[in-house]
Tab-separated table of C-alpha atoms and ligand atoms in Angstrom:
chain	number	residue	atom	x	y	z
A	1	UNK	CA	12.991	-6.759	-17.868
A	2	UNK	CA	10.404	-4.373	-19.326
A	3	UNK	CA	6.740	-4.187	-18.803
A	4	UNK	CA	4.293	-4.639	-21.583
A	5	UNK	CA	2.118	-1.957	-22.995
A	6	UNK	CA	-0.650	-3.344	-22.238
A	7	UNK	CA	0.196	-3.806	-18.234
A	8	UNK	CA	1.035	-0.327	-18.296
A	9	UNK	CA	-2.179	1.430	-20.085
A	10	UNK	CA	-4.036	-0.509	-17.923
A	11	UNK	CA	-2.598	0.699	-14.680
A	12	UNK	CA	-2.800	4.389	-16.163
A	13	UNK	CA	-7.152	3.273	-16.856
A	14	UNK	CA	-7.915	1.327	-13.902
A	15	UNK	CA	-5.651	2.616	-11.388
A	16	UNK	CA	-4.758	-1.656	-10.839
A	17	UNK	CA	-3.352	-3.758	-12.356
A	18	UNK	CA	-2.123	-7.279	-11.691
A	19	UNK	CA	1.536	-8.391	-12.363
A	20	UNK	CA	1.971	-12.099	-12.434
A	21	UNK	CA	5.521	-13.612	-11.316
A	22	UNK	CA	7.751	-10.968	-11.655
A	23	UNK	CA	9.175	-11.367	-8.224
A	24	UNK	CA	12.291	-14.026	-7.556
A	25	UNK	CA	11.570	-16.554	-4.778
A	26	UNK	CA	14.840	-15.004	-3.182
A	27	UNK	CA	13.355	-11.700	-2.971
A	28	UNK	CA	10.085	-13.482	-1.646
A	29	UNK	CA	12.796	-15.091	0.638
A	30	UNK	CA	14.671	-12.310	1.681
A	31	UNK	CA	11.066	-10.243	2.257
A	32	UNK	CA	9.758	-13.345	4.729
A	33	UNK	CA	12.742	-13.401	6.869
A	34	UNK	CA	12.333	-9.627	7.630
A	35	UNK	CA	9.255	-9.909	8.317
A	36	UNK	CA	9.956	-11.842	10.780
A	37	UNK	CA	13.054	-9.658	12.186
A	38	UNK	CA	10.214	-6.504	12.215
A	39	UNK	CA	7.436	-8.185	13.911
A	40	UNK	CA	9.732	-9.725	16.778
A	41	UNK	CA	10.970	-5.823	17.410
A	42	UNK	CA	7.921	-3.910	16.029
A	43	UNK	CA	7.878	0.028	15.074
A	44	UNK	CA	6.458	2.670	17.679
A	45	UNK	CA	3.662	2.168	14.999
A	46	UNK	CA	2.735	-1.416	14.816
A	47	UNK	CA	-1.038	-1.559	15.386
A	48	UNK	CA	-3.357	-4.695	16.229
A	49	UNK	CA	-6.718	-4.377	15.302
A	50	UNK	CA	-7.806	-7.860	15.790
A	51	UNK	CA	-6.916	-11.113	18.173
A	52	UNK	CA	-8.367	-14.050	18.195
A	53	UNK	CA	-8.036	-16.623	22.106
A	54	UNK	CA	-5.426	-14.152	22.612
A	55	UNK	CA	-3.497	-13.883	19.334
A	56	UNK	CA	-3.004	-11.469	16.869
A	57	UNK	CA	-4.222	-12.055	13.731
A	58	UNK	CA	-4.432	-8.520	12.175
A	59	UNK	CA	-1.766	-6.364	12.687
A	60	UNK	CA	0.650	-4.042	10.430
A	61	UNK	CA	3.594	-1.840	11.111
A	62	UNK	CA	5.614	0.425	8.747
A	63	UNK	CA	8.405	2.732	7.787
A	64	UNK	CA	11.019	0.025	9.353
A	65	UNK	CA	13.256	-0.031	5.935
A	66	UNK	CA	16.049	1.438	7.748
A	67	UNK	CA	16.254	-0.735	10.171
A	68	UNK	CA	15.163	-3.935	8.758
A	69	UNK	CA	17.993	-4.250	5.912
A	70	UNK	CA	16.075	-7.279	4.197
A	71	UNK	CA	13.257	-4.630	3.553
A	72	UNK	CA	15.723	-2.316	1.882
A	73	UNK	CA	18.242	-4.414	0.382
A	74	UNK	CA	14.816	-5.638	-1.392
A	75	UNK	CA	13.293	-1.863	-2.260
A	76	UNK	CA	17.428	-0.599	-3.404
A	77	UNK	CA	18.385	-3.965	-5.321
A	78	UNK	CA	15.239	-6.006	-6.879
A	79	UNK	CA	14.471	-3.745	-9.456
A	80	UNK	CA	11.176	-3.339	-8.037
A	81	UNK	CA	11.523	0.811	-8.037
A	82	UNK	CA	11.682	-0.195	-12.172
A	83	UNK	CA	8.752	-1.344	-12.054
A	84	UNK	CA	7.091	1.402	-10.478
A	85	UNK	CA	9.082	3.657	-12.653
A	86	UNK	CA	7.737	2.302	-15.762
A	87	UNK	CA	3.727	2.048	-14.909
A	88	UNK	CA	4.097	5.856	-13.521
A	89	UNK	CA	5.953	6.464	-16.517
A	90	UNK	CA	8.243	8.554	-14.338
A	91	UNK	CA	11.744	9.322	-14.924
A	92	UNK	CA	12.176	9.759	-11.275
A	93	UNK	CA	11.169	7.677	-8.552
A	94	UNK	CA	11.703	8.208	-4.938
A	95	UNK	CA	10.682	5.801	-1.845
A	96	UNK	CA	7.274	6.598	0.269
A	97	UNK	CA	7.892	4.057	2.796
A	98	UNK	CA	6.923	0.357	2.833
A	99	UNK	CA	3.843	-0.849	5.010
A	100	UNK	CA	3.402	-4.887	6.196
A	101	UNK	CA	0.129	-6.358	6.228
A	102	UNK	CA	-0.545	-9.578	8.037
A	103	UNK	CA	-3.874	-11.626	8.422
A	104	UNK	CA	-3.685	-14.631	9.869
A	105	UNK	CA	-6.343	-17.245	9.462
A	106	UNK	CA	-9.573	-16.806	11.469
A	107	UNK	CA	-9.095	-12.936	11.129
A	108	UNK	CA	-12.228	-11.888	10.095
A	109	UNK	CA	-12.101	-8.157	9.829
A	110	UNK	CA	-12.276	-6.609	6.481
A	111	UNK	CA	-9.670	-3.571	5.477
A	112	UNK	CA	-12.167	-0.798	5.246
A	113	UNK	CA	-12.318	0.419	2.124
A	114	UNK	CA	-10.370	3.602	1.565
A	115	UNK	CA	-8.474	5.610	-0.756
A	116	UNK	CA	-4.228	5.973	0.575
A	117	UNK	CA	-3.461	9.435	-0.738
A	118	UNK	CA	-5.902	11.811	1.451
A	119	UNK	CA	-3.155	9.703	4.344
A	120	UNK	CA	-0.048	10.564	2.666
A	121	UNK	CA	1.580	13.798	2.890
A	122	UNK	CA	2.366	13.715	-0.860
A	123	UNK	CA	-0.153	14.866	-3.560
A	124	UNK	CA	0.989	13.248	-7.026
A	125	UNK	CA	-1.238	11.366	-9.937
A	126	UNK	CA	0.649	8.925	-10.599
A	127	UNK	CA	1.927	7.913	-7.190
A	128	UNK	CA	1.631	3.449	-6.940
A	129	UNK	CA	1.971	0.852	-4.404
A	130	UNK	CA	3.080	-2.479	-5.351
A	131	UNK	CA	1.086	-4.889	-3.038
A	132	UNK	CA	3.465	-8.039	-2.510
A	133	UNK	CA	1.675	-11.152	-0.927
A	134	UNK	CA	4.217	-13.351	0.053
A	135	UNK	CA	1.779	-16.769	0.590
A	136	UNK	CA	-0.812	-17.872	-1.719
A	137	UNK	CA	-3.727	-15.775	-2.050
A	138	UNK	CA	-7.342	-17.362	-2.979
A	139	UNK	CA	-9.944	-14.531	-5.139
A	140	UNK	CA	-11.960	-14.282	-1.638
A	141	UNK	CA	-9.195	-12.912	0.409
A	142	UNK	CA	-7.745	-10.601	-2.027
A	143	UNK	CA	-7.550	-7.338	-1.563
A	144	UNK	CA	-10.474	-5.172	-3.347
A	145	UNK	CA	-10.201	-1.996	-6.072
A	146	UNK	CA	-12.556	0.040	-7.262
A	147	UNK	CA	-11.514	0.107	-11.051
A	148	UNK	CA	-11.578	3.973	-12.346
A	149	UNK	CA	-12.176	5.568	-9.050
A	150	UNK	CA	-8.258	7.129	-9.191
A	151	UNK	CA	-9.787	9.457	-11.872
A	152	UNK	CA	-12.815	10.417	-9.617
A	153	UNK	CA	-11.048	13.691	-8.435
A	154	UNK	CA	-12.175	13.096	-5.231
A	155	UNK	CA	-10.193	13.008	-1.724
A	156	UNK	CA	-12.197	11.374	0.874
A	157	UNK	CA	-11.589	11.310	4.583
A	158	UNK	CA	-8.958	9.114	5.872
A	159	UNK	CA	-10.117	7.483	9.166
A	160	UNK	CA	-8.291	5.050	11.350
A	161	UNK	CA	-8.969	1.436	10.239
A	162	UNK	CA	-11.214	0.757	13.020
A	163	UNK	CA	-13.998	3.573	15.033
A	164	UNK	CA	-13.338	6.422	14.568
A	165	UNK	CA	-12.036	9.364	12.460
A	166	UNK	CA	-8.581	11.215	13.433
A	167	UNK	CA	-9.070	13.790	16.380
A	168	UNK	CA	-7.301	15.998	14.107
A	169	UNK	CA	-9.185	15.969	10.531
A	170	UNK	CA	-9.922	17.982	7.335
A	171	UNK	CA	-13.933	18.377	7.977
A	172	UNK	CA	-14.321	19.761	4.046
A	173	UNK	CA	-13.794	15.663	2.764
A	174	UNK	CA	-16.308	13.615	2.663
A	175	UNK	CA	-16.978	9.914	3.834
A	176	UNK	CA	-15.919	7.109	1.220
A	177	UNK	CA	-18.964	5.737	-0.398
A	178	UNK	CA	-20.416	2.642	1.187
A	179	UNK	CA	-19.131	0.351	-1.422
A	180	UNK	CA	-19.995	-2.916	0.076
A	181	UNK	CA	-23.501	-1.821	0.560
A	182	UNK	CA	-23.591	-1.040	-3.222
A	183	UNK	CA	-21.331	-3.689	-5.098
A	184	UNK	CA	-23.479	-3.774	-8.310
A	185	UNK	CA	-22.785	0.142	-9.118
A	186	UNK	CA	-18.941	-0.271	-9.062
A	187	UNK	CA	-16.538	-2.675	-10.826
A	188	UNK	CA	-14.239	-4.401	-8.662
A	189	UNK	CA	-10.718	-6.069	-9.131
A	190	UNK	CA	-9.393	-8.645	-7.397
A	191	UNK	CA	-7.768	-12.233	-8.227
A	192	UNK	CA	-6.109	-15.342	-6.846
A	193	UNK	CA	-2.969	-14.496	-6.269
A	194	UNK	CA	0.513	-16.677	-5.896
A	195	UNK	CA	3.933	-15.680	-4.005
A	196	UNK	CA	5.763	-13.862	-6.794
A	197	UNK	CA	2.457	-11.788	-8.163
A	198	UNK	CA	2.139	-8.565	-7.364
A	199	UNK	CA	-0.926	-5.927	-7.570
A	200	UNK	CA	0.262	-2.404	-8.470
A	201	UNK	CA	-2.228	0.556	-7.658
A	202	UNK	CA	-2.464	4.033	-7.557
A	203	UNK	CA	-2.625	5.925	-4.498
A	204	UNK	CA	-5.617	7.341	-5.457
A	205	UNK	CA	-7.957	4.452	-6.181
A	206	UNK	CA	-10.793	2.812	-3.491
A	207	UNK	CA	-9.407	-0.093	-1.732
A	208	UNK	CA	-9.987	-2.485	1.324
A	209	UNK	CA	-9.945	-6.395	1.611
A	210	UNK	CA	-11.534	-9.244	3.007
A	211	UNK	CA	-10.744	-10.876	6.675
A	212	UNK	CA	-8.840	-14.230	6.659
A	213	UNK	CA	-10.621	-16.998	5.684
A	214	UNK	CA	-8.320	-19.322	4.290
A	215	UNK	CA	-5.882	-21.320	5.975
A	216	UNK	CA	-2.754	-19.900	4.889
A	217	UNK	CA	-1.459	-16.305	6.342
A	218	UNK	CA	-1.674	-13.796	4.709
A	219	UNK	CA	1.492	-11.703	4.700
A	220	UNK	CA	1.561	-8.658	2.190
A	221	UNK	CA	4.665	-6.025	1.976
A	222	UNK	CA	2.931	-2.804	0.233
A	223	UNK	CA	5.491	-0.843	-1.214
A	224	UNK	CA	4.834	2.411	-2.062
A	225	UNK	CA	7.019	4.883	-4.698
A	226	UNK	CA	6.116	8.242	-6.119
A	227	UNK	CA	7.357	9.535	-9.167
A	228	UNK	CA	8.061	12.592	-11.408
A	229	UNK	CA	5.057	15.016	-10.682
A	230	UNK	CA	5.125	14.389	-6.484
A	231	UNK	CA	4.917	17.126	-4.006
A	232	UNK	CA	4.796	17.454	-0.274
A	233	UNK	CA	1.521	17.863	0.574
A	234	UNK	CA	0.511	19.748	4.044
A	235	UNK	CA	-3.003	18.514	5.015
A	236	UNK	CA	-5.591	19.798	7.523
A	237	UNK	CA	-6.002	16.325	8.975
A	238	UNK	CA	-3.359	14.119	10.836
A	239	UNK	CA	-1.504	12.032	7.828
A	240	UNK	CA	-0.111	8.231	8.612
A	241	UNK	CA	2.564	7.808	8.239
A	242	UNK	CA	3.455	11.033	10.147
A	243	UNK	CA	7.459	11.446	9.317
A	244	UNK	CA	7.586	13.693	12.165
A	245	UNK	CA	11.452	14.140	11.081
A	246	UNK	CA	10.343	15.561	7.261
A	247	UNK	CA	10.220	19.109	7.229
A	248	UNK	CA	9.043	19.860	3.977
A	249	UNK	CA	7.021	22.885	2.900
A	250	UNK	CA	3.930	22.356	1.012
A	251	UNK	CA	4.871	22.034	-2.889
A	252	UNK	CA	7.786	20.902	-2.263
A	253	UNK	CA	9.476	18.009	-4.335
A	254	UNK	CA	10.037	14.967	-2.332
A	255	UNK	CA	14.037	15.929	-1.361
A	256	UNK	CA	14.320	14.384	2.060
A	257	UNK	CA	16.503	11.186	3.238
A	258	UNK	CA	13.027	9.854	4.073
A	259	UNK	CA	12.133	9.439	0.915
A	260	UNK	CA	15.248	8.328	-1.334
A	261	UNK	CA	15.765	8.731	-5.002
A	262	UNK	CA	16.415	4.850	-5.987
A	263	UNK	CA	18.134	4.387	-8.906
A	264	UNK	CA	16.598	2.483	-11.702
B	1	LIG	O1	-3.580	-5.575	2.968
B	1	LIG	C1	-4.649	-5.024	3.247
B	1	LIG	O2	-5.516	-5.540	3.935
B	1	LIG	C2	-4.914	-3.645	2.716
B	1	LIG	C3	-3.779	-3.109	1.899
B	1	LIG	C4	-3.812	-1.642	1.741
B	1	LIG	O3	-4.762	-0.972	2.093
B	1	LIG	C5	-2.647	-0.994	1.130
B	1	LIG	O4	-1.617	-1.634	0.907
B	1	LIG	O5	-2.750	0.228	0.858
């Protein structure tokens, strides 16, 4: 199955675009059961950053595809890397890592909004995430995008998703504008979503979402590709993930196990 034109121009001019069912309800299957298997042995990385009478309703962990082999039967077998392939329009396409996303209801914490790459040790303009919700996904908890603001040319300072900057940071970016403060002067994507939907967006474009209000989870597996044109990027600031095992000079084409060529 190809993508049409029209799904891929727009990702290339708004930096989103949705997809609507082009996931199987066995992948969606096979995705909720590890899930489960990763959050009942979390990652050294697995962070909480909001309970509610003593539960955790916003939490994420990621880089577990190794170890999890419903996460990468999914990224090797699903076709999914396609996908990415075809709105990078990239020959090539090599795993970043994947990242789970869980709000449960009554979390009430947005997703700040930020912008992936200045995170990622790659640089790369055509680098995507395919955002996966696996329940059903009302306008008003959907994640947010700024629509052009990949081509901005900007990097802003990545900060840790609640207080405060990194200790270690690059102190020549700037802050992200205050886009909540200042919805009229931007135009903003999001939509109800269903289990099989996916959003695809560039690592480049202004992001967050909206706490939990409905009462359904919210589970979301982001997975993340780059493609043809990515290098290694050394920043100044601490990155996340950190793939303290990569030992990749700046420049550098993505050749590392950690980040597999996946055949498409
Ligand atoms: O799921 C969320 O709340 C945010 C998702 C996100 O920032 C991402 O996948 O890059």
């Amino acid at each position: 199955m190809s993508l049409c034109q029209t799904t891929i121009k727009n990702y290339k001019k708004f930096g989103v675009v949705l997809i609507k069912n082009i996931i199987s309800k066995k992948w969606i299957e096979t995705l909720a059961k590890g899930i489960e298997k990763n959050f009942k042995n979390p990652s050294q990385y697995k962070c909480v950053y909001e309970e509610l009478n003593g539960k955790e309703v916003f939490y994420d962990d990621y880089c577990n595809w190794q170890k999890i082999s419903e996460y990468k039967d999914f990224i090797f077998n699903s076709n999914i890397a396609k996908v990415a392939s075809e709105l990078m329009q990239s020959k090539k396409v090599n795993l970043f890592h994947e990242h789970v996303l869980i709000k449960e209801p009554g979390s009430t914490k947005r997703t700040p909004w930020h912008q992936d790459q200045p995170y990622y040790c790659v640089d790369g303009k055509d680098n995507c995430s395919l955002w996966i919700p696996l329940d059903k996904i009302i306008k008003e908890i959907c994640p947010e995008f700024v629509k052009f603001s990949h081509t901005w040319n900007k990097q802003y300072l990545p900060t840790k998703f609640f207080g405060h900057s990194y200790e270690k940071k690059d102190d020549g970016l700037e802050n992200v504008p205050d886009i909540s403060a200042n919805v009229e002067n931007y135009d903003i994507a999001s939509w109800d979503l269903m289990p099989g939907d996916l959003i695809a967006f560039n690592f480049s474009i202004i992001h967050g979402a909206p706490g939990n209000l409905s009462p359904n989870r919210r589970r979301a597996f982001s997975v993340r590709f780059v493609g043809d044109d990515a290098t290694f990027a050394k920043r100044k600031g601490e990155v996340s993930p950190p793939f303290p095992e990569v030992k990749l000079n700046h420049g550098d084409k993505m050749n590392s196990p950690s980040f597999p060529e996946i055949k498409i």
